[in-house]
Amino acid sequence: MTATIIDGKAFAANVREKVAGHVARLKEENDITPGLAVVLVGEDPASQVYVRSKGKQTVEVGMNSFEHKLDADTAEEDLLALIDQLNNDPAVHGILVQLPLPGHLNEDLVINSIDPAKDVDGFHISNVGLLGTGQKSMVPCTPLGCLMMLRDHHGSLSGLNAVVVGRSNIVGKPMANLLLRDSCTVTIAHSRTKDIEEVCKQADILVAAVGRAEMITGDWVKPGATVIDVGINRIDAPEKGEGKTRLVGDCHFDSCAEVAGAITPVPGGVGPMTIACLLANTLTACCRANGLTEPEGLTA
Ligand code: NDP
């Protein structure tokens, strides 16, 4: 293996430490405690794990955590009423509605009812528009985490060829916009892209956000490229015992690491950065709400 491993776990710990330092100063100098409200509708097991983890880390950095757990059959108007209440609560600086929502709830309507200034997931249509036009916005957490690691590794990204595989609203598109804003030459590839392997091979920065286990192999990677693997896929692991599974990314780690200059592992790469960036976004939202200087290095 030749690639440098980008340690997302350590990077995320460092981001949380910076956030905690800012939170302590906000409390001491301004008597303000940032607050994050997380709304979970239903009992999806994965969502429950995420929400627990978010709540725990929010408290660990010294912020207030407000958890709202609603029944799976909650009426849309009741959910919207809760969001309205949180929008108007000065103790709440960030609001996150855990996705996916149960089928009877209109996700777009719900997300767009969040005050854009408190939309720490960056999914509100106003924030999407602001990001797309290069203006100050709340930035989706996963792409923000990727950008932070890329900036740290490369310094300037200006002029680099970036290929983002995946065009989802939560990862692919915002990632491409962020890279464009940092003056990369950006290509977005997706399921209809022709000669995708050749497209990927042109990338100095290759971001994989596909959701297909180990799809990208070393022969798709330009020698020396930086590979950011967003994918989280659970596959069978008979070598660990009957019925056992393990997590892998969208990139085949071993073959990509032979060719790449740097690579994020799965697990321990992009994953830990997502919640760290949620905390960073909550801090940013709190500073903006109170007319205070935003923390350096924790926004896009
Ligand atoms: P989506 O399913 O919303 O989007 C997947 C994208 O990949 C689509 O644009 C799709 O193209 C494209 N795609 C699918 N198959 C192929 C293919 N064979 N070749 C090229 N492109 C393809 O996924 P998300 O963006 O939500 O998530 C992507 C991955 O990232 C998942 O593994 C998810 O678990 C992970 N993830 C990880 C996070 C983290 O914290 N680390 C956070 C969020 C997601 P098309 O549009 O043409 O269908």
Short mmCIF file of C-alpha atoms and ligand atoms in Angstrom, two decimals:
data_model
loop_
_atom_site.label_atom_id
_atom_site.label_comp_id
_atom_site.label_asym_id
_atom_site.label_seq_id
_atom_site.Cartn_x
_atom_site.Cartn_y
_atom_site.Cartn_z
CA MET A 1 0.00 0.00 0.00
CA THR A 2 1.31 3.43 -0.91
CA ALA A 3 -1.49 5.83 -0.06
CA THR A 4 -1.59 8.04 3.01
CA ILE A 5 -4.61 7.10 5.12
CA ILE A 6 -6.73 10.13 5.96
CA ASP A 7 -7.84 9.42 9.51
CA GLY A 8 -11.40 10.75 9.74
CA LYS A 9 -11.79 9.58 13.31
CA ALA A 10 -8.85 11.68 14.51
CA PHE A 11 -9.89 14.58 12.28
CA ALA A 12 -13.42 14.50 13.70
CA ALA A 13 -12.08 14.41 17.26
CA ASN A 14 -10.06 17.51 16.44
CA VAL A 15 -13.13 19.29 15.00
CA ARG A 16 -15.14 18.39 18.14
CA GLU A 17 -12.34 19.72 20.33
CA LYS A 18 -12.33 23.03 18.43
CA VAL A 19 -16.13 23.23 18.69
CA ALA A 20 -15.98 22.51 22.44
CA GLY A 21 -13.38 25.29 22.90
CA HIS A 22 -15.62 27.80 21.09
CA VAL A 23 -18.68 26.67 23.04
CA ALA A 24 -16.84 27.17 26.34
CA ARG A 25 -15.81 30.69 25.28
CA LEU A 26 -19.38 31.52 24.16
CA LYS A 27 -20.66 30.49 27.57
CA GLU A 28 -18.00 32.38 29.47
CA GLU A 29 -17.88 35.58 27.43
CA ASN A 30 -21.45 35.84 26.12
CA ASP A 31 -23.51 33.67 28.45
CA ILE A 32 -24.81 31.76 25.40
CA THR A 33 -25.10 27.97 25.09
CA PRO A 34 -25.66 26.67 21.55
CA GLY A 35 -28.62 24.30 21.33
CA LEU A 36 -29.38 21.55 18.81
CA ALA A 37 -32.88 20.07 18.46
CA VAL A 38 -33.14 16.67 16.80
CA VAL A 39 -36.54 15.40 15.71
CA LEU A 40 -37.03 11.67 15.16
CA VAL A 41 -40.32 10.37 13.77
CA GLY A 42 -40.87 6.63 14.14
CA GLU A 43 -38.57 3.83 15.24
CA ASP A 44 -36.23 3.12 12.36
CA PRO A 45 -33.35 1.32 14.14
CA ALA A 46 -30.53 3.00 12.17
CA SER A 47 -32.09 6.43 12.75
CA GLN A 48 -32.38 5.72 16.47
CA VAL A 49 -28.66 4.91 16.62
CA TYR A 50 -27.75 8.12 14.72
CA VAL A 51 -29.99 10.27 16.93
CA ARG A 52 -28.52 8.77 20.12
CA SER A 53 -25.02 9.37 18.87
CA LYS A 54 -25.83 12.96 17.84
CA GLY A 55 -27.36 13.71 21.26
CA LYS A 56 -24.38 12.25 23.10
CA GLN A 57 -21.79 14.19 21.08
CA THR A 58 -23.82 17.42 21.34
CA VAL A 59 -23.69 17.23 25.14
CA GLU A 60 -20.00 16.23 25.10
CA VAL A 61 -19.03 19.50 23.36
CA GLY A 62 -21.02 21.48 25.93
CA MET A 63 -24.11 22.26 23.86
CA ASN A 64 -27.73 21.76 24.85
CA SER A 65 -29.40 18.78 23.18
CA PHE A 66 -33.17 18.74 22.72
CA GLU A 67 -34.53 15.41 21.50
CA HIS A 68 -38.08 15.10 20.20
CA LYS A 69 -39.24 11.56 19.54
CA LEU A 70 -42.57 11.31 17.78
CA ASP A 71 -44.71 8.29 16.94
CA ALA A 72 -44.44 6.83 13.44
CA ASP A 73 -48.05 7.84 12.71
CA THR A 74 -47.59 11.48 13.75
CA ALA A 75 -49.75 13.77 11.61
CA GLU A 76 -47.91 16.16 9.31
CA GLU A 77 -49.55 19.20 10.92
CA ASP A 78 -48.29 18.11 14.35
CA LEU A 79 -44.73 17.74 13.04
CA LEU A 80 -44.96 21.15 11.34
CA ALA A 81 -46.29 22.67 14.59
CA LEU A 82 -43.29 21.28 16.49
CA ILE A 83 -40.88 22.70 13.88
CA ASP A 84 -42.63 26.07 14.15
CA GLN A 85 -42.17 25.97 17.91
CA LEU A 86 -38.44 25.15 17.51
CA ASN A 87 -38.04 27.88 14.86
CA ASN A 88 -39.28 30.38 17.44
CA ASP A 89 -37.33 29.05 20.41
CA PRO A 90 -34.27 31.27 21.05
CA ALA A 91 -32.52 28.43 22.94
CA VAL A 92 -32.54 26.33 19.74
CA HIS A 93 -29.88 27.34 17.17
CA GLY A 94 -29.97 24.21 15.05
CA ILE A 95 -32.83 21.92 14.00
CA LEU A 96 -32.33 18.52 12.42
CA VAL A 97 -35.20 16.31 11.29
CA GLN A 98 -33.83 12.80 10.97
CA LEU A 99 -34.44 11.31 7.52
CA PRO A 100 -35.98 9.21 6.14
CA LEU A 101 -39.45 10.19 7.38
CA PRO A 102 -42.36 7.73 7.35
CA GLY A 103 -44.04 7.60 3.93
CA HIS A 104 -47.14 9.67 4.80
CA LEU A 105 -45.00 12.74 5.55
CA ASN A 106 -43.85 15.07 2.77
CA GLU A 107 -40.09 15.35 3.29
CA ASP A 108 -39.63 18.46 1.14
CA LEU A 109 -42.45 20.27 2.91
CA VAL A 110 -41.07 19.35 6.32
CA ILE A 111 -37.46 20.32 5.54
CA ASN A 112 -38.53 23.60 3.93
CA SER A 113 -40.55 24.52 7.04
CA ILE A 114 -37.31 24.74 9.08
CA ASP A 115 -35.97 28.27 9.53
CA PRO A 116 -33.05 28.30 6.99
CA ALA A 117 -30.83 29.96 9.63
CA LYS A 118 -31.38 26.93 11.89
CA ASP A 119 -31.19 24.33 9.08
CA VAL A 120 -27.95 22.69 10.25
CA ASP A 121 -28.34 19.87 7.72
CA GLY A 122 -28.25 22.45 4.90
CA PHE A 123 -31.12 20.77 3.04
CA HIS A 124 -33.57 23.73 2.99
CA ILE A 125 -34.13 24.96 -0.54
CA SER A 126 -32.82 28.44 0.44
CA ASN A 127 -29.54 26.96 1.63
CA VAL A 128 -29.28 24.81 -1.49
CA GLY A 129 -29.76 27.96 -3.60
CA LEU A 130 -27.26 29.98 -1.58
CA LEU A 131 -24.63 27.25 -1.88
CA GLY A 132 -25.33 26.87 -5.62
CA THR A 133 -24.80 30.60 -6.14
CA GLY A 134 -21.64 30.68 -4.02
CA GLN A 135 -23.19 32.59 -1.11
CA LYS A 136 -22.95 32.08 2.63
CA SER A 137 -25.26 29.24 3.64
CA MET A 138 -25.62 26.28 5.95
CA VAL A 139 -23.66 23.48 4.23
CA PRO A 140 -24.68 19.78 4.33
CA CYS A 141 -22.58 18.00 6.95
CA THR A 142 -21.11 15.08 4.97
CA PRO A 143 -19.78 17.16 2.04
CA LEU A 144 -18.53 19.77 4.52
CA GLY A 145 -16.57 17.04 6.30
CA CYS A 146 -15.08 15.87 3.00
CA LEU A 147 -14.11 19.44 2.09
CA MET A 148 -12.40 20.00 5.45
CA MET A 149 -10.29 16.84 5.00
CA LEU A 150 -9.43 17.77 1.40
CA ARG A 151 -8.38 21.31 2.36
CA ASP A 152 -6.29 19.95 5.19
CA HIS A 153 -4.56 17.45 2.91
CA HIS A 154 -4.01 19.66 -0.14
CA GLY A 155 -3.99 23.22 1.17
CA SER A 156 -5.39 24.90 -1.94
CA LEU A 157 -7.72 22.87 -4.18
CA SER A 158 -7.58 25.46 -6.95
CA GLY A 159 -7.24 24.02 -10.44
CA LEU A 160 -7.45 20.38 -9.39
CA ASN A 161 -9.62 18.00 -11.40
CA ALA A 162 -12.39 16.68 -9.15
CA VAL A 163 -14.78 13.88 -10.05
CA VAL A 164 -17.78 13.28 -7.79
CA VAL A 165 -19.49 9.95 -8.42
CA GLY A 166 -23.13 10.33 -7.32
CA ARG A 167 -25.59 13.20 -7.80
CA SER A 168 -27.78 13.02 -4.72
CA ASN A 169 -29.06 16.18 -3.08
CA ILE A 170 -27.47 15.32 0.24
CA VAL A 171 -23.96 14.35 -0.90
CA GLY A 172 -23.09 14.45 -4.61
CA LYS A 173 -24.52 17.81 -5.67
CA PRO A 174 -23.47 19.86 -2.61
CA MET A 175 -20.02 18.22 -2.75
CA ALA A 176 -19.64 19.28 -6.39
CA ASN A 177 -20.75 22.84 -5.54
CA LEU A 178 -18.25 23.07 -2.69
CA LEU A 179 -15.40 21.83 -4.88
CA LEU A 180 -16.40 24.30 -7.59
CA ARG A 181 -16.38 27.09 -5.02
CA ASP A 182 -12.81 26.07 -4.13
CA SER A 183 -11.96 26.42 -7.84
CA CYS A 184 -11.68 22.76 -8.78
CA THR A 185 -12.65 21.68 -12.28
CA VAL A 186 -15.62 19.50 -11.38
CA THR A 187 -17.28 16.57 -13.13
CA ILE A 188 -20.31 14.81 -11.66
CA ALA A 189 -20.65 11.18 -12.72
CA HIS A 190 -23.73 9.02 -12.13
CA SER A 191 -25.42 5.82 -13.25
CA ARG A 192 -25.78 7.02 -16.85
CA THR A 193 -22.22 8.30 -17.27
CA LYS A 194 -20.42 6.75 -20.24
CA ASP A 195 -16.91 5.35 -19.73
CA ILE A 196 -17.13 6.15 -16.02
CA GLU A 197 -13.85 4.41 -15.36
CA GLU A 198 -12.05 6.77 -17.76
CA VAL A 199 -13.83 9.77 -16.24
CA CYS A 200 -12.69 8.73 -12.76
CA LYS A 201 -9.13 8.21 -13.99
CA GLN A 202 -8.87 11.93 -14.81
CA ALA A 203 -9.51 12.90 -11.19
CA ASP A 204 -6.94 14.44 -8.89
CA ILE A 205 -9.74 14.27 -6.31
CA LEU A 206 -12.17 11.38 -6.56
CA VAL A 207 -15.23 11.46 -4.30
CA ALA A 208 -17.36 8.31 -4.27
CA ALA A 209 -20.96 8.70 -3.03
CA VAL A 210 -22.74 5.87 -4.78
CA GLY A 211 -23.97 3.30 -2.29
CA ARG A 212 -22.46 0.32 -4.16
CA ALA A 213 -20.02 -1.81 -2.24
CA GLU A 214 -16.45 -1.60 -3.56
CA MET A 215 -17.55 -0.49 -7.04
CA ILE A 216 -14.50 1.69 -7.66
CA THR A 217 -11.32 -0.32 -7.98
CA GLY A 218 -7.67 0.70 -8.21
CA ASP A 219 -7.68 0.67 -12.03
CA TRP A 220 -10.20 3.58 -11.95
CA VAL A 221 -7.83 5.74 -9.93
CA LYS A 222 -5.20 8.14 -11.27
CA PRO A 223 -1.82 7.50 -9.61
CA GLY A 224 -1.40 9.86 -6.68
CA ALA A 225 -5.06 10.95 -6.59
CA THR A 226 -6.90 11.67 -3.35
CA VAL A 227 -9.83 9.29 -2.88
CA ILE A 228 -12.68 10.29 -0.55
CA ASP A 229 -14.99 7.34 0.04
CA VAL A 230 -18.40 8.47 1.34
CA GLY A 231 -20.09 5.10 0.82
CA ILE A 232 -21.22 2.99 3.75
CA ASN A 233 -22.26 -0.51 2.70
CA ARG A 234 -22.79 -3.57 4.86
CA ILE A 235 -21.69 -6.82 3.23
CA ASP A 236 -21.51 -10.43 4.36
CA ALA A 237 -18.28 -11.40 6.10
CA PRO A 238 -18.22 -15.20 6.30
CA GLU A 239 -14.53 -14.98 7.29
CA LYS A 240 -15.71 -13.48 10.60
CA GLY A 241 -18.15 -16.31 11.22
CA GLU A 242 -21.58 -17.40 10.09
CA GLY A 243 -24.06 -14.57 9.58
CA LYS A 244 -21.43 -11.91 10.31
CA THR A 245 -21.18 -8.69 8.29
CA ARG A 246 -18.74 -5.82 7.86
CA LEU A 247 -18.81 -2.27 6.53
CA VAL A 248 -17.11 -1.33 3.27
CA GLY A 249 -17.08 1.81 1.17
CA ASP A 250 -17.89 2.43 -2.47
CA CYS A 251 -14.18 2.01 -3.22
CA HIS A 252 -12.28 -1.25 -3.08
CA PHE A 253 -9.89 -0.11 -0.39
CA ASP A 254 -6.85 -2.33 -0.97
CA SER A 255 -6.62 -1.87 -4.74
CA CYS A 256 -7.36 1.90 -4.56
CA ALA A 257 -4.79 2.38 -1.79
CA GLU A 258 -2.11 0.82 -4.07
CA VAL A 259 -2.57 3.63 -6.58
CA ALA A 260 -3.94 6.65 -4.70
CA GLY A 261 -1.83 9.28 -2.98
CA ALA A 262 -4.30 9.47 -0.11
CA ILE A 263 -7.53 7.71 0.79
CA THR A 264 -10.21 7.72 3.48
CA PRO A 265 -10.96 4.29 4.97
CA VAL A 266 -14.43 2.86 5.71
CA PRO A 267 -15.17 2.81 8.56
CA GLY A 268 -13.17 5.64 10.12
CA GLY A 269 -13.04 8.09 7.23
CA VAL A 270 -15.91 10.33 6.19
CA GLY A 271 -18.43 8.76 8.60
CA PRO A 272 -17.17 10.31 11.87
CA MET A 273 -16.89 13.72 10.20
CA THR A 274 -20.63 13.97 9.56
CA ILE A 275 -21.69 14.42 13.20
CA ALA A 276 -18.62 16.57 13.93
CA CYS A 277 -19.75 18.90 11.12
CA LEU A 278 -23.30 18.91 12.47
CA LEU A 279 -21.88 20.27 15.73
CA ALA A 280 -19.75 22.77 13.81
CA ASN A 281 -22.83 23.92 11.87
CA THR A 282 -24.80 24.35 15.11
CA LEU A 283 -22.02 26.50 16.51
CA THR A 284 -21.92 28.53 13.28
CA ALA A 285 -25.72 29.00 13.37
CA CYS A 286 -25.50 30.14 16.99
CA CYS A 287 -22.76 32.68 16.22
CA ARG A 288 -24.69 34.04 13.23
CA ALA A 289 -27.93 34.28 15.27
CA ASN A 290 -26.13 36.35 17.88
CA GLY A 291 -24.13 38.54 15.48
CA LEU A 292 -20.84 37.03 16.68
CA THR A 293 -17.76 36.19 14.63
CA GLU A 294 -18.00 32.72 13.10
CA PRO A 295 -15.42 30.14 14.13
CA GLU A 296 -12.54 29.88 11.68
CA GLY A 297 -11.92 26.60 9.85
CA LEU A 298 -15.29 25.11 10.80
CA THR A 299 -17.33 26.45 7.87
CA ALA A 300 -17.01 26.12 4.11
P1 NDP B 1 -28.23 8.00 -3.32
O1 NDP B 1 -28.75 6.62 -3.50
O2 NDP B 1 -29.18 9.11 -3.03
O3 NDP B 1 -27.40 8.41 -4.64
C1 NDP B 1 -26.52 7.51 -5.22
C2 NDP B 1 -25.93 8.12 -6.46
O4 NDP B 1 -25.05 7.16 -7.02
C3 NDP B 1 -26.96 8.44 -7.53
O5 NDP B 1 -26.73 9.72 -8.05
C4 NDP B 1 -26.77 7.35 -8.56
O6 NDP B 1 -26.95 7.78 -9.90
C5 NDP B 1 -25.31 7.01 -8.40
N1 NDP B 1 -25.09 5.63 -8.83
C6 NDP B 1 -25.76 4.51 -8.49
N2 NDP B 1 -25.26 3.44 -9.11
C7 NDP B 1 -24.25 3.87 -9.89
C8 NDP B 1 -23.35 3.25 -10.78
N3 NDP B 1 -23.38 1.95 -11.01
N4 NDP B 1 -22.45 4.03 -11.40
C9 NDP B 1 -22.40 5.35 -11.18
N5 NDP B 1 -23.22 6.00 -10.35
C10 NDP B 1 -24.14 5.28 -9.71
O7 NDP B 1 -27.11 7.90 -2.20
P2 NDP B 1 -26.51 8.99 -1.19
O8 NDP B 1 -25.86 10.08 -1.95
O9 NDP B 1 -27.49 9.32 -0.17
O10 NDP B 1 -25.39 8.11 -0.47
C11 NDP B 1 -24.32 7.54 -1.18
C12 NDP B 1 -23.51 6.66 -0.25
O11 NDP B 1 -22.98 7.46 0.78
C13 NDP B 1 -24.30 5.56 0.47
O12 NDP B 1 -23.47 4.44 0.63
C14 NDP B 1 -24.63 6.17 1.81
O13 NDP B 1 -24.81 5.18 2.81
C15 NDP B 1 -23.38 6.96 2.05
N6 NDP B 1 -23.55 8.10 2.95
C16 NDP B 1 -22.64 8.25 3.93
C17 NDP B 1 -22.71 9.30 4.80
C18 NDP B 1 -21.66 9.46 5.84
O14 NDP B 1 -21.90 10.07 6.85
N7 NDP B 1 -20.45 8.95 5.60
C19 NDP B 1 -23.80 10.27 4.74
C20 NDP B 1 -24.67 10.08 3.60
C21 NDP B 1 -24.55 9.02 2.76
P3 NDP B 1 -28.38 8.17 -10.55
O15 NDP B 1 -28.70 9.51 -9.96
O16 NDP B 1 -28.12 8.20 -11.99
O17 NDP B 1 -29.33 7.10 -10.09
#
